[in-house]
Short mmCIF file of C-alpha atoms and ligand atoms in Angstrom, two decimals:
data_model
loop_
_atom_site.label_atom_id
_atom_site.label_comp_id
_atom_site.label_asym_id
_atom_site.label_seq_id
_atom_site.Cartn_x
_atom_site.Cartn_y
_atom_site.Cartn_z
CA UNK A 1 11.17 -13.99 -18.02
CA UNK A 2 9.42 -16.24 -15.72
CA UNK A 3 9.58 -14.93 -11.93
CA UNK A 4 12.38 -16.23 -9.49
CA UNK A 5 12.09 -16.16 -6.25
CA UNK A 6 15.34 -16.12 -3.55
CA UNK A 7 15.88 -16.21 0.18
CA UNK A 8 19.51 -16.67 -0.16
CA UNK A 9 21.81 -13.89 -1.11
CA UNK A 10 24.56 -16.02 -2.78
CA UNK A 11 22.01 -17.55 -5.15
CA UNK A 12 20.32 -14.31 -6.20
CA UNK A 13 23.53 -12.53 -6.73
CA UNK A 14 24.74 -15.20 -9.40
CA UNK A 15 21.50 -14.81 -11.24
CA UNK A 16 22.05 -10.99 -11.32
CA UNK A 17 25.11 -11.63 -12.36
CA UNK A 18 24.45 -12.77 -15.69
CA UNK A 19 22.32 -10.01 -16.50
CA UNK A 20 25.00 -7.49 -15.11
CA UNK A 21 27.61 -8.85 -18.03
CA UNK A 22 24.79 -8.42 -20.72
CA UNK A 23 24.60 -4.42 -19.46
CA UNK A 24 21.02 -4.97 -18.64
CA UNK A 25 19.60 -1.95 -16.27
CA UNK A 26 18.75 -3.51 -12.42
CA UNK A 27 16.10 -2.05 -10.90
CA UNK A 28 15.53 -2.54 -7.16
CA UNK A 29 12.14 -2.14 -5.25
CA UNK A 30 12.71 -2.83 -1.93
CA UNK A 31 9.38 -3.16 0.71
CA UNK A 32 8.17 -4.76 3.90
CA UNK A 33 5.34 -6.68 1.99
CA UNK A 34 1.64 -6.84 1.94
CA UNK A 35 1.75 -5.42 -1.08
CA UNK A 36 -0.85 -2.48 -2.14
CA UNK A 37 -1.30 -0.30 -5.11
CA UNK A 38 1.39 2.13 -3.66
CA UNK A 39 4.14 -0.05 -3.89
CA UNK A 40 2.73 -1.63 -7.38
CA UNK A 41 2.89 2.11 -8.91
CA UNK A 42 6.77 1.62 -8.13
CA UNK A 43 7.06 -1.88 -9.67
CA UNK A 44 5.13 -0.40 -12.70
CA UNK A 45 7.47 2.33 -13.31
CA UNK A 46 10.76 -0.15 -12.60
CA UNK A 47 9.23 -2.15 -15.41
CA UNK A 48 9.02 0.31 -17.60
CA UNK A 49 12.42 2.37 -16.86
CA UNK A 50 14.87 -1.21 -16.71
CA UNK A 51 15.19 -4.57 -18.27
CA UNK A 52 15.55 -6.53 -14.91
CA UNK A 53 13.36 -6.02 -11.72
CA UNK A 54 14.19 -7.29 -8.27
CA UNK A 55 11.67 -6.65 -5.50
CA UNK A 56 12.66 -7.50 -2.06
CA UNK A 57 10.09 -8.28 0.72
CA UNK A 58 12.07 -7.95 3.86
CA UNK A 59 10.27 -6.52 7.17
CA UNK A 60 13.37 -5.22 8.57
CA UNK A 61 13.82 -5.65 12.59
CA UNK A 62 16.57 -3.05 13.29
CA UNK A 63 14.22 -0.40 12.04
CA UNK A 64 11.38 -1.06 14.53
CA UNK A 65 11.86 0.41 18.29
CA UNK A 66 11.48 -2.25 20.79
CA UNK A 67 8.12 -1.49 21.61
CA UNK A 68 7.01 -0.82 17.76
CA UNK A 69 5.29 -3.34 15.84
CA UNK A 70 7.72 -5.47 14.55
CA UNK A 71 6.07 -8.84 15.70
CA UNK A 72 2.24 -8.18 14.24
CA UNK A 73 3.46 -6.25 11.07
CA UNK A 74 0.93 -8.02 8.44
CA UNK A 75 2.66 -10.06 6.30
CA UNK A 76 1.59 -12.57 3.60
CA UNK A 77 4.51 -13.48 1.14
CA UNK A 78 1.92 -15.73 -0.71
CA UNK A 79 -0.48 -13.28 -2.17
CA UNK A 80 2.47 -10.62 -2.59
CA UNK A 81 4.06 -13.23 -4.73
CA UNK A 82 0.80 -13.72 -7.06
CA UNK A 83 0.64 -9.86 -7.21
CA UNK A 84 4.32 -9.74 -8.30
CA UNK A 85 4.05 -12.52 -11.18
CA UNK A 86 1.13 -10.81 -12.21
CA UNK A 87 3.54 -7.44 -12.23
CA UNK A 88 5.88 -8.71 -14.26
CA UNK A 89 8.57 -8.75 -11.68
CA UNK A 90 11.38 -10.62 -12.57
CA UNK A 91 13.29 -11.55 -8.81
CA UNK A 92 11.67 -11.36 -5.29
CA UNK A 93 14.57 -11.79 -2.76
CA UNK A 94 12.61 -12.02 0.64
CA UNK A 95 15.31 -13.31 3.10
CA UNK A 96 15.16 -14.30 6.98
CA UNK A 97 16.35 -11.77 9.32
CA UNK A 98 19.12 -14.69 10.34
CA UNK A 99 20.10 -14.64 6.14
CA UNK A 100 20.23 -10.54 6.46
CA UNK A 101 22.04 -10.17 10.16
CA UNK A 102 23.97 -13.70 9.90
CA UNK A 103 22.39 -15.67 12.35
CA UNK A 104 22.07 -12.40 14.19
CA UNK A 105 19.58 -12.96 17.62
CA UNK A 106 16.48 -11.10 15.69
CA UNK A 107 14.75 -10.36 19.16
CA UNK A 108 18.17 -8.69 20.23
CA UNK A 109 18.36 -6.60 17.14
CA UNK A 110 14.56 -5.44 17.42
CA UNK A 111 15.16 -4.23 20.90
CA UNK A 112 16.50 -1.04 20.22
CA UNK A 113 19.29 -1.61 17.40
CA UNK A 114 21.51 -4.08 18.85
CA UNK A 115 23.67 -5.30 16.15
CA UNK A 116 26.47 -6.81 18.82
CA UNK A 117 28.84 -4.10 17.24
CA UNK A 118 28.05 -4.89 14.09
CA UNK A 119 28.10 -2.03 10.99
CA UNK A 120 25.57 0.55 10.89
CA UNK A 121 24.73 2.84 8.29
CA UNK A 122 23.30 6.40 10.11
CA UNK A 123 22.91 9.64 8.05
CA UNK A 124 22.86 11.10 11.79
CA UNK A 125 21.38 14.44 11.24
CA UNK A 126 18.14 14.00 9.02
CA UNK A 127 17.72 11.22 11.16
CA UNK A 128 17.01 12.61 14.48
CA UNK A 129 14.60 14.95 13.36
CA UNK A 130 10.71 14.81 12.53
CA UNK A 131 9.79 11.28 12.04
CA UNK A 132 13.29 10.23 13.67
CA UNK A 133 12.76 12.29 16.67
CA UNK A 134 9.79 10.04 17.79
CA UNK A 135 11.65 6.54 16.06
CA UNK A 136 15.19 7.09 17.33
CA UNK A 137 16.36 3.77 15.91
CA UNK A 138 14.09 4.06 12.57
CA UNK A 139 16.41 5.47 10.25
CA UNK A 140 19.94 3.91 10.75
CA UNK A 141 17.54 0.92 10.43
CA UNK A 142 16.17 2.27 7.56
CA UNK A 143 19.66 3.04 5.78
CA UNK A 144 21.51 -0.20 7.18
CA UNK A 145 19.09 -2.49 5.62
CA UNK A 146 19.19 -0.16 1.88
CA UNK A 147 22.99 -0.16 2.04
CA UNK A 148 22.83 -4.25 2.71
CA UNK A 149 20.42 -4.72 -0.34
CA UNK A 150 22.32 -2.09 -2.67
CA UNK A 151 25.58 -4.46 -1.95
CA UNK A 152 23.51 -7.40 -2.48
CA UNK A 153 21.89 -6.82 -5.27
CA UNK A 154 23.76 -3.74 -7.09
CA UNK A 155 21.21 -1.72 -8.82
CA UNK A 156 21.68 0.87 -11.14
CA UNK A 157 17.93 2.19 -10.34
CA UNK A 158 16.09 2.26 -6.87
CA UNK A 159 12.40 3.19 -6.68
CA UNK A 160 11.13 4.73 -3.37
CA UNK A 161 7.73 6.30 -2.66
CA UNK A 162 6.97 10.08 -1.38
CA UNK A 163 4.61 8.56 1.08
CA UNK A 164 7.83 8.15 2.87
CA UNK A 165 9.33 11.51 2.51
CA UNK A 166 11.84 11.50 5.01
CA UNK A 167 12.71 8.40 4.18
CA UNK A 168 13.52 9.10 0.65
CA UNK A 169 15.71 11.99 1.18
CA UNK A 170 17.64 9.98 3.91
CA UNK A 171 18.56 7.14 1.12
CA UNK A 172 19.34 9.98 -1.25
CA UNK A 173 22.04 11.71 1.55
CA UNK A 174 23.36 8.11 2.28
CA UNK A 175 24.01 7.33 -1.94
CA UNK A 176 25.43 11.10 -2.15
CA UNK A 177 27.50 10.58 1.00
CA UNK A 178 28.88 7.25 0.04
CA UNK A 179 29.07 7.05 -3.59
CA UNK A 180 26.86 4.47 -4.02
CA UNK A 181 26.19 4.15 -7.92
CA UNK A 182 22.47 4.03 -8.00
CA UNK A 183 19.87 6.30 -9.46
CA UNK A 184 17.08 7.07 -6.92
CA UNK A 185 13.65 7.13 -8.56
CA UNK A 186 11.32 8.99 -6.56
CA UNK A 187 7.11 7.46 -7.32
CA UNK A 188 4.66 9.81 -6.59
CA UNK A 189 2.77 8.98 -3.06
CA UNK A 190 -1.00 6.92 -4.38
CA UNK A 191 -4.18 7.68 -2.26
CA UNK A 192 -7.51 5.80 -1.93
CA UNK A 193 -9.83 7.21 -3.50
CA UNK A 194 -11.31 8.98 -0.17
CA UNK A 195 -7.56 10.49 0.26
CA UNK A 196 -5.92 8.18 2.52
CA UNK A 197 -2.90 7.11 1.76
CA UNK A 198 -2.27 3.68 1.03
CA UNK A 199 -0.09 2.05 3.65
CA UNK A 200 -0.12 -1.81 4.67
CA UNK A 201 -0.26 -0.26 8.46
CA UNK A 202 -4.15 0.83 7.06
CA UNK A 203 -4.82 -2.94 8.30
CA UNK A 204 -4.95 -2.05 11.47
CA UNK A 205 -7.34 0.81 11.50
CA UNK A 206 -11.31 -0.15 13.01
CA UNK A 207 -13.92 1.42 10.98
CA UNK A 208 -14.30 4.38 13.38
CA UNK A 209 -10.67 4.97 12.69
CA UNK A 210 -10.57 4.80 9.51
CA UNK A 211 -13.17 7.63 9.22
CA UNK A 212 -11.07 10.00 11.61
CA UNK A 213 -7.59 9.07 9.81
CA UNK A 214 -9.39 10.98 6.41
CA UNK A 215 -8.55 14.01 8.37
CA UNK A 216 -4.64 13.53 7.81
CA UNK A 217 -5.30 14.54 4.30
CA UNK A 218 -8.54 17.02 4.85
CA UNK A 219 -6.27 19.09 7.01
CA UNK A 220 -3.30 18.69 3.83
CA UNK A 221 -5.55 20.06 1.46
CA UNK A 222 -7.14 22.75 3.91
CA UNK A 223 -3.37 23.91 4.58
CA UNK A 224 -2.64 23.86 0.73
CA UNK A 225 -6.07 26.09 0.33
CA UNK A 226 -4.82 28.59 3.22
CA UNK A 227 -1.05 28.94 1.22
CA UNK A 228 -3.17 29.78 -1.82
CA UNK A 229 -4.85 32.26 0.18
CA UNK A 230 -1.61 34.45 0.44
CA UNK A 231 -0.50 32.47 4.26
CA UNK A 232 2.97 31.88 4.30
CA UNK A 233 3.55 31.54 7.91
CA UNK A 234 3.97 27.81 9.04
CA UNK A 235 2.35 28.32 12.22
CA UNK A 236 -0.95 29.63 11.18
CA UNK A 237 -1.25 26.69 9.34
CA UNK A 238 -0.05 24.23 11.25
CA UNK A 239 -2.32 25.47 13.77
CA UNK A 240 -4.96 25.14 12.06
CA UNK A 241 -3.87 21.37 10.68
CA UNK A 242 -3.61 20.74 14.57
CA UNK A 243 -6.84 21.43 15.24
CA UNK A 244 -8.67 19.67 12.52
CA UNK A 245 -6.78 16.40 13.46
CA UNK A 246 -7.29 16.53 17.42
CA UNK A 247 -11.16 17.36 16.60
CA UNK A 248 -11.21 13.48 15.86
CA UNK A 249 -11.28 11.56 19.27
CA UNK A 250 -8.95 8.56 17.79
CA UNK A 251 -5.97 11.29 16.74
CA UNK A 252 -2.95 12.30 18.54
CA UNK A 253 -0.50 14.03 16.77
CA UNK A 254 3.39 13.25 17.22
CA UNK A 255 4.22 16.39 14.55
CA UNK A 256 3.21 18.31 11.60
CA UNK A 257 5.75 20.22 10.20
CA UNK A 258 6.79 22.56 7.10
CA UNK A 259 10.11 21.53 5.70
CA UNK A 260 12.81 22.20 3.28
CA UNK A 261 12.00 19.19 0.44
CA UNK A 262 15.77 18.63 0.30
CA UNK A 263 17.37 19.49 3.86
CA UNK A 264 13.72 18.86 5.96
CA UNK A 265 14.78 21.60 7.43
CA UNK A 266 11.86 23.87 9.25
CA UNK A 267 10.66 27.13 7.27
CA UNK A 268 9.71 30.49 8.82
CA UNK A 269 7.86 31.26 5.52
CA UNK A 270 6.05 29.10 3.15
CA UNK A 271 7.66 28.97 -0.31
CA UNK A 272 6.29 26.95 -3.57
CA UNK A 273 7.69 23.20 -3.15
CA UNK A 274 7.37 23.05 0.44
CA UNK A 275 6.96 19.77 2.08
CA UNK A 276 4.22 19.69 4.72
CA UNK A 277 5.12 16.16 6.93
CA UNK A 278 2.81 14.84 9.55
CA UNK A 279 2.88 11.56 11.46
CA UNK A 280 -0.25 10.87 13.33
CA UNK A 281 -1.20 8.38 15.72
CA UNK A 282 -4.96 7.17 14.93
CA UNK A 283 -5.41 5.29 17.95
CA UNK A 284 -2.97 2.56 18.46
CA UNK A 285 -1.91 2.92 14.34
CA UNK A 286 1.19 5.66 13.59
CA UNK A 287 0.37 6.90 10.26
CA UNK A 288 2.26 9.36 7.99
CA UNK A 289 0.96 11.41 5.18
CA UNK A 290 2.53 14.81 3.02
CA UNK A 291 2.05 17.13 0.42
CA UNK A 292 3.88 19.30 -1.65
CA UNK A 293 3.30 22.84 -1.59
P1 AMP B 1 6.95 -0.31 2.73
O1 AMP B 1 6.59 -1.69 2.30
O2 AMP B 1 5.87 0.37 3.51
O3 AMP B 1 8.29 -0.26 3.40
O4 AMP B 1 7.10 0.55 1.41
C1 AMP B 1 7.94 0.16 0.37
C2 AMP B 1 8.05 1.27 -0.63
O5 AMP B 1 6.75 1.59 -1.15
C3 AMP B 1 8.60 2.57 -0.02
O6 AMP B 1 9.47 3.19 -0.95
C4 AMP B 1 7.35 3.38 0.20
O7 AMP B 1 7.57 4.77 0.18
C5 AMP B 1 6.50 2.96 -0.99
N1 AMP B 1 5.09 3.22 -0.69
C6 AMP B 1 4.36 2.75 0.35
N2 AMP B 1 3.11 3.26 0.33
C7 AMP B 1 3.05 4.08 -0.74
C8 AMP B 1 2.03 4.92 -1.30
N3 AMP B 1 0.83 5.03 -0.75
N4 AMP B 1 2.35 5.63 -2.40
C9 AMP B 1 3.57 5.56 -2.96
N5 AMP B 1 4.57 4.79 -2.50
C10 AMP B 1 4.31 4.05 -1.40
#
């Protein structure tokens, strides 16, 4: 199939529909754009897993704090749409915020979550903790915009990357909790080949930076090494995680943390399967990174 691209919601939905009457398997991939091989490892597996694959390119205000980086998120819709034809992708939807919120005042809805009292979509516990603690307004963000494109576009398969643990486990609460009828596919989080983890917010590092954010995963894969040791308790090795990072002079830690991999919920004694979380500010940059125990 040749790629089609939308920015309308009625137009893409009577496309899908077509393929819905045929029982062909939708797969959504929904991102914020400028695209890297993280979110192509998801595309590749949608490809291969269902007969039609939508990718939406949305950068999503209501998830951004007011003072986050909504306005100089990179974006570049016309090199993400060469890498998608070249993936095989068979729909991009990348709507306006006005198309999404209905004419919605965008600057409104980036400061803080103003919707003027219009539906939200919070999974309120999981989202107030670890990365949600620091981003009150991330998550019901987050699951607003994934219940809007799941109604849009109706999937029977979502693909979401463990780079964004919390994140995935959040969407999989909200489809338990309301029933949605979509299979979660979880993609395995991609790395440089120096460790970091791919993230479009990588833009914004300097060189310096970008040496001092390899620590995220050094101090991963020390932690890992200490559990195989025989430590199990999370605060040896967080401690230890803590100092690695701060040695760098561009690193400031918001958390690192030892979690449940289905609840997130803190440990008080490392077991196999684990999650160790971290968000990390590398000077003016927030990045997140994990591993599995
Ligand atoms: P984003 O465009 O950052 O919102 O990401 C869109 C999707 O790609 C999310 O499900 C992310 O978890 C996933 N993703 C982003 N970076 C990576 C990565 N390095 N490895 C695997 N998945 C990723």
């Amino acid at each position: 199939m040749t790629m089609k691209t939308f920015k309308k919601i009625f137009p893409l939905r009577n496309a899908l529909r077509i393929y819905r009457k045929k029982d062909k398997k939708i797969s959504l991939v929904p991102t914020m754009g400028y695209l890297h091989d993280g979110h192509i490892s998801l595309i590749k597996k949608a490809r291969k897993e269902t007969d039609v694959v939508v990718v939406s390119i949305f950068v999503n205000p209501t998830q951004f704090g007011p003072k986050e980086d909504y306005k100089r998120y990179p974006r570049n819709i016309k090199r993400d749409l060469t890498i998608l034809k070249r993936g095989k992708v068979d729909f991009v939807f990348y709507p306006t915020a006005s198309e999404m919120y209905r004419g919605k005042d965008v600057t409104k809805v980036v400061a803080g979550f103003s919707l003027r009292g219009g539906t939200i979509v919070e999974v309120p516990k999981m989202s107030k903790i670890l990365c949600g603690f620091f981003r009150p307004v991330h998550f019901k963000g987050v699951t607003t915009v994934v219940a809007k494109l799941f109604n849009i576009i109706k999937p029977h398969f979502a693909y979401f990357g463990e780079k964004d643990y919390q994140q995935l486990i959040v969407i999989k609460k909200m489809v338990e909790d309301l029933n949605y009828d979509v299979k979660i596919r979880a993609c395995p989080l991609i790395r440089e080949k120096d460790g970091i983890a791919l993230s479009s917010r990588n833009k914004y590092l300097s060189k310096q930076e970008r040496k001092d954010a390899l620590m995220l995963y050094s101090s991963l894969k020390k932690a890992k090494m200490l559990i195989k040791g025989g430590e199990k308790n999370p605060k040896v090795i967080i401690k230890k995680m803590r100092e690695m990072i701060s040695n760098k002079k561009s690193n400031k830690i918001d958390y690192i943390d030892i979690v449940h991999p289905e609840t997130l919920e803190h440990v008080k004694g490392v077991k196999k399967g684990n999650m160790i979380l971290m968000a990390v500010w590398v000077g003016k940059t927030r990045l997140i990174d994990n591993i599995r125990v």
